[in-house]
Amino acid sequence: MKRWIWVLAIVSLCITQPSVQAAKKNRAYWESTGDIVWDVHTKKKWIAFTFDDGPHPRYTKQILDILHKHHAKATFFVVGKRAQQYPHLLKEMQNNGHEIANHTYHHPMMSQVNMEKLTKEIQLTDEVIHGITGKTPRLFRPPGGEYSEKVVQASKNGNHLVIMWSWTQDTKDWSNPGTEKIVTNVCRNARPGNIVLFHDFGRNRTQTVQAVEKIIQTLSQEGYKFVTVSELLSERPRWVPTKH
C-alpha cells in the first residue's frame, strides 16, 4: 500500500510541476524579468497614448492633427506593410515628435507563427521604418496582445522591449462602443504611468478620433501630460534604450 502511495505522489509531482512552472510565466513573472511592460510606476502625471494597426490615410492623419493641436505626444505601433503604403504619415509622426514602434509586418496571429517567422516579421518592419525615418524602433507590441516566451525571445532577437497596455486602459475602440464610453473608460481609470490602447486602423475609427480629443481636454485639466512610451520608460531605471 505504501508503495502505491509513493508511486501516485511521484506521478502527481511530474504532472503538476510543468503547470506550476507555466503558471509563473504570467504578468507578474514577465514584469519581474523586465521583459514586458504594462505600466510604469511614477509619481509624475504622465500618460502614454498608443495607437495600433495603422497607419490609415484618414484616421491616423486626423489623430496626428489633434495631437499637434494640443501639443500631445503618442506612440504609434505601426504595421510594416501599411507603413510602406503611407510613408508620409510616418514622416509626419517623426517630425511632430511622436514615437514609431513595431507591430509586425503582416499583423499575424501570434499562435500561428513560429519563432523564425515572427523574428522575420519584426525585422521587416524595422527595415521599413528605418528606410522611411532613418531610425530603428526599439519597442514591439505583439498583435492581439498575445505574449509568450516566443514573443519575448523574438523581440529580444531584434533588440526590442515588449510593450503591452494598462489592463484598465484597453479602450476596446475596435468594437466601436461609443465615443463617450471610450472617454469615460480612459478618464475614470487614468493613473500616472498608464499606457492607453487605441487603434487607428480597421473599421470606422471616427469614435476613436473624437474620443482622443475629449480625453486630452479632460485629462489636461487634471494636470496630465501626454508622452511617448519611451519618455514614460525613462521613469523606469532598469530600462536603457539603445541609441542608433
C-alpha atoms as one frame of an Amber mdcrd trajectory, in Angstrom:
protein
   0.000   0.000   0.000   2.789   2.408   0.910   4.497   1.626  -2.373   1.404
   2.693  -4.341   1.140   5.907  -2.338   4.717   6.803  -3.263   4.092   5.983
  -6.940   0.997   8.184  -7.010   2.882  11.009  -5.310   5.696  10.876  -7.880
   3.242  10.752 -10.818   1.323  13.685  -9.364   4.521  15.704  -8.992   5.511
  15.012 -12.602   2.119  16.117 -13.858   1.766  19.274 -11.786   5.333  20.563
 -11.913   5.186  21.837 -15.530   1.883  23.536 -14.730   3.429  25.261 -11.750
   6.301  26.472 -13.907   3.920  27.649 -16.630   1.735  29.433 -14.109   4.712
  31.525 -13.030   5.052  32.993 -16.504   2.092  35.305 -16.195   2.129  39.075
 -15.977   3.848  39.031 -12.584   6.600  36.788 -13.919   7.311  38.852 -17.031
   7.162  42.139 -15.152   9.712  40.789 -12.694  12.087  39.995 -15.570  11.610
  43.438 -17.074  10.921  41.887 -20.483   7.310  43.089 -20.810   5.814  46.386
 -19.654   2.172  47.100 -18.840   2.552  50.205 -16.672   5.343  52.406 -15.405
   5.407  53.327 -11.737   5.848  57.076 -11.450   4.549  59.940  -9.365   4.523
  62.199 -12.402   1.142  62.671 -14.036   2.370  61.257 -17.310   0.261  59.055
 -19.518   1.114  57.392 -22.847  -1.369  57.093 -25.698  -0.609  54.253 -28.093
  -2.210  53.544 -31.466  -2.096  50.094 -33.069  -2.501  48.684 -36.580  -2.025
  51.806 -38.709  -1.205  53.969 -40.357  -4.509  54.799 -42.029  -4.647  57.673
 -44.539  -7.719  59.216 -42.936  -7.853  58.354 -39.250  -4.134  58.479 -38.487
  -3.946  61.898 -40.101  -6.899  63.155 -38.048  -5.314  61.847 -34.847  -1.995
  63.485 -35.717  -3.774  66.802 -36.246  -5.476  66.562 -32.844  -2.250  65.645
 -31.069  -0.467  68.551 -32.751  -3.267  70.939 -31.794  -2.933  70.020 -28.109
   0.879  69.632 -28.048   0.463  65.976 -27.053   2.820  63.137 -27.929   1.961
  59.500 -28.636   3.438  56.189 -29.752   2.274  54.534 -32.960   2.730  50.762
 -33.227   2.687  50.500 -36.995   2.215  47.512 -39.281   5.143  47.373 -41.709
   3.058  46.678 -44.805   0.846  49.698 -44.130   3.788  51.900 -43.242   5.174
  51.221 -46.725   1.927  52.460 -48.227   1.842  55.716 -46.275   5.431  56.801
 -45.612   4.381  60.461 -45.425   2.408  59.697 -42.269   5.461  58.165 -40.588
   7.467  61.230 -41.530   4.788  63.444 -40.023   4.841  61.362 -36.831   8.587
  61.762 -36.634   8.554  65.486 -37.420   5.975  66.087 -34.697   7.964  64.251
 -32.033   5.881  61.099 -31.825   7.346  57.642 -31.362   7.135  54.968 -34.042
   7.181  51.365 -32.827   6.959  47.874 -34.324   3.700  45.896 -34.667   4.904
  43.239 -37.175   4.769  43.389 -40.962   1.570  41.470 -41.752  -0.174  41.533
 -38.331  -0.318  37.712 -37.949  -1.818  35.861 -35.008   0.998  35.023 -32.625
  -0.258  31.474 -32.184   0.123  30.849 -35.915   3.744  31.901 -36.409   6.918
  30.207 -35.247   9.989  31.926 -33.853  11.689  32.252 -37.233   8.619  33.766
 -38.883   7.959  36.203 -36.053  11.587  37.330 -35.971  11.358  37.982 -39.710
   8.094  39.925 -39.290   9.776  42.196 -36.755  12.918  42.565 -38.843  11.000
  43.520 -41.996   9.065  46.196 -40.137  12.263  47.568 -38.618  13.702  47.859
 -42.123  10.611  49.664 -43.405  10.585  52.139 -40.520  14.330  52.743 -40.773
  14.055  53.260 -44.521  11.442  55.969 -44.005  12.681  57.684 -40.841  16.341
  56.736 -40.589  15.703  55.294 -37.123  15.165  51.752 -35.910  12.343  51.248
 -33.377  13.152  49.724 -30.028   9.622  48.884 -28.884   7.461  45.986 -30.046
   3.835  45.121 -29.402   2.547  41.698 -30.451  -0.743  41.709 -32.391  -3.658
  40.786 -30.190  -1.569  41.393 -27.103  -0.532  37.727 -27.106   2.660  37.330
 -25.101   4.778  34.231 -24.529   8.385  33.109 -24.373   8.380  33.015 -28.167
   7.208  36.619 -28.388   9.742  37.815 -25.829  12.626  35.980 -27.471  11.728
  37.133 -30.988  11.527  40.666 -29.642  14.927  40.330 -27.994  16.366  39.000
 -31.242  15.726  42.438 -32.691  16.744  44.297 -29.517  13.169  45.306 -28.706
  11.229  45.637 -25.482   7.685  44.238 -25.447   5.077  46.857 -24.599   1.522
  45.984 -23.610  -1.029  48.364 -22.098  -2.546  49.042 -18.701  -5.285  46.500
 -18.011  -7.728  49.275 -17.110  -6.846  51.198 -20.277  -7.998  48.894 -23.056
 -10.464  51.204 -24.792 -11.886  48.383 -26.949 -12.359  51.076 -29.560 -12.089
  48.386 -32.255 -15.673  47.419 -31.347 -16.978  50.998 -31.692 -18.527  51.063
 -28.193 -19.385  54.768 -28.477 -17.275  57.884 -28.108 -18.481  58.687 -24.606
 -17.841  55.162 -23.383 -14.256  55.347 -24.607 -13.785  58.739 -22.963 -15.320
  57.626 -19.677 -13.244  54.449 -19.533  -9.939  56.249 -20.042 -10.621  59.262
 -17.842 -12.183  57.343 -14.964  -9.250  54.910 -14.815  -6.429  57.352 -15.548
  -3.414  56.948 -13.280   0.181  58.218 -13.569   2.215  55.841 -15.702  -0.732
  54.411 -17.649  -0.336  53.122 -21.192  -3.589  53.504 -23.152  -4.548  51.305
 -26.084  -6.264  52.814 -29.143  -6.465  51.725 -32.786  -6.075  53.967 -35.826
  -6.868  51.301 -38.423  -9.652  48.781 -39.003 -13.306  49.685 -39.040 -14.568
  53.254 -38.945 -12.332  54.896 -36.340 -14.331  58.117 -36.031 -15.210  57.316
 -32.415 -11.527  56.947 -31.594 -10.680  60.264 -33.220 -13.461  62.068 -31.339
 -12.594  60.380 -28.052  -8.894  61.239 -28.244  -9.608  64.959 -28.324 -12.114
  64.807 -25.471  -9.774  62.730 -23.333  -6.893  65.128 -23.885  -9.084  68.083
 -22.949 -10.355  66.384 -19.784  -7.067  64.941 -18.523  -5.142  68.123 -19.337
  -7.368  69.928 -16.859  -6.387  67.302 -14.290  -2.705  68.018 -14.852  -1.775
  65.107 -17.093   0.969  65.306 -19.687   0.808  63.099 -22.788   4.161  61.485
 -23.507   5.635  58.749 -25.666   6.149  55.282 -24.220   9.923  55.783 -24.224
   9.505  59.004 -22.262   7.416  57.066 -19.773  10.076  54.368 -19.640  12.628
  56.972 -18.623  10.940  56.740 -15.224  11.857  53.040 -15.152  15.561  52.918
 -14.178  16.236  49.348 -15.257  15.440  50.041 -18.940  18.016  51.884 -21.026
  17.141  52.421 -24.717  19.741  51.589 -27.318  20.791  54.658 -29.264  21.139
  54.475 -33.039
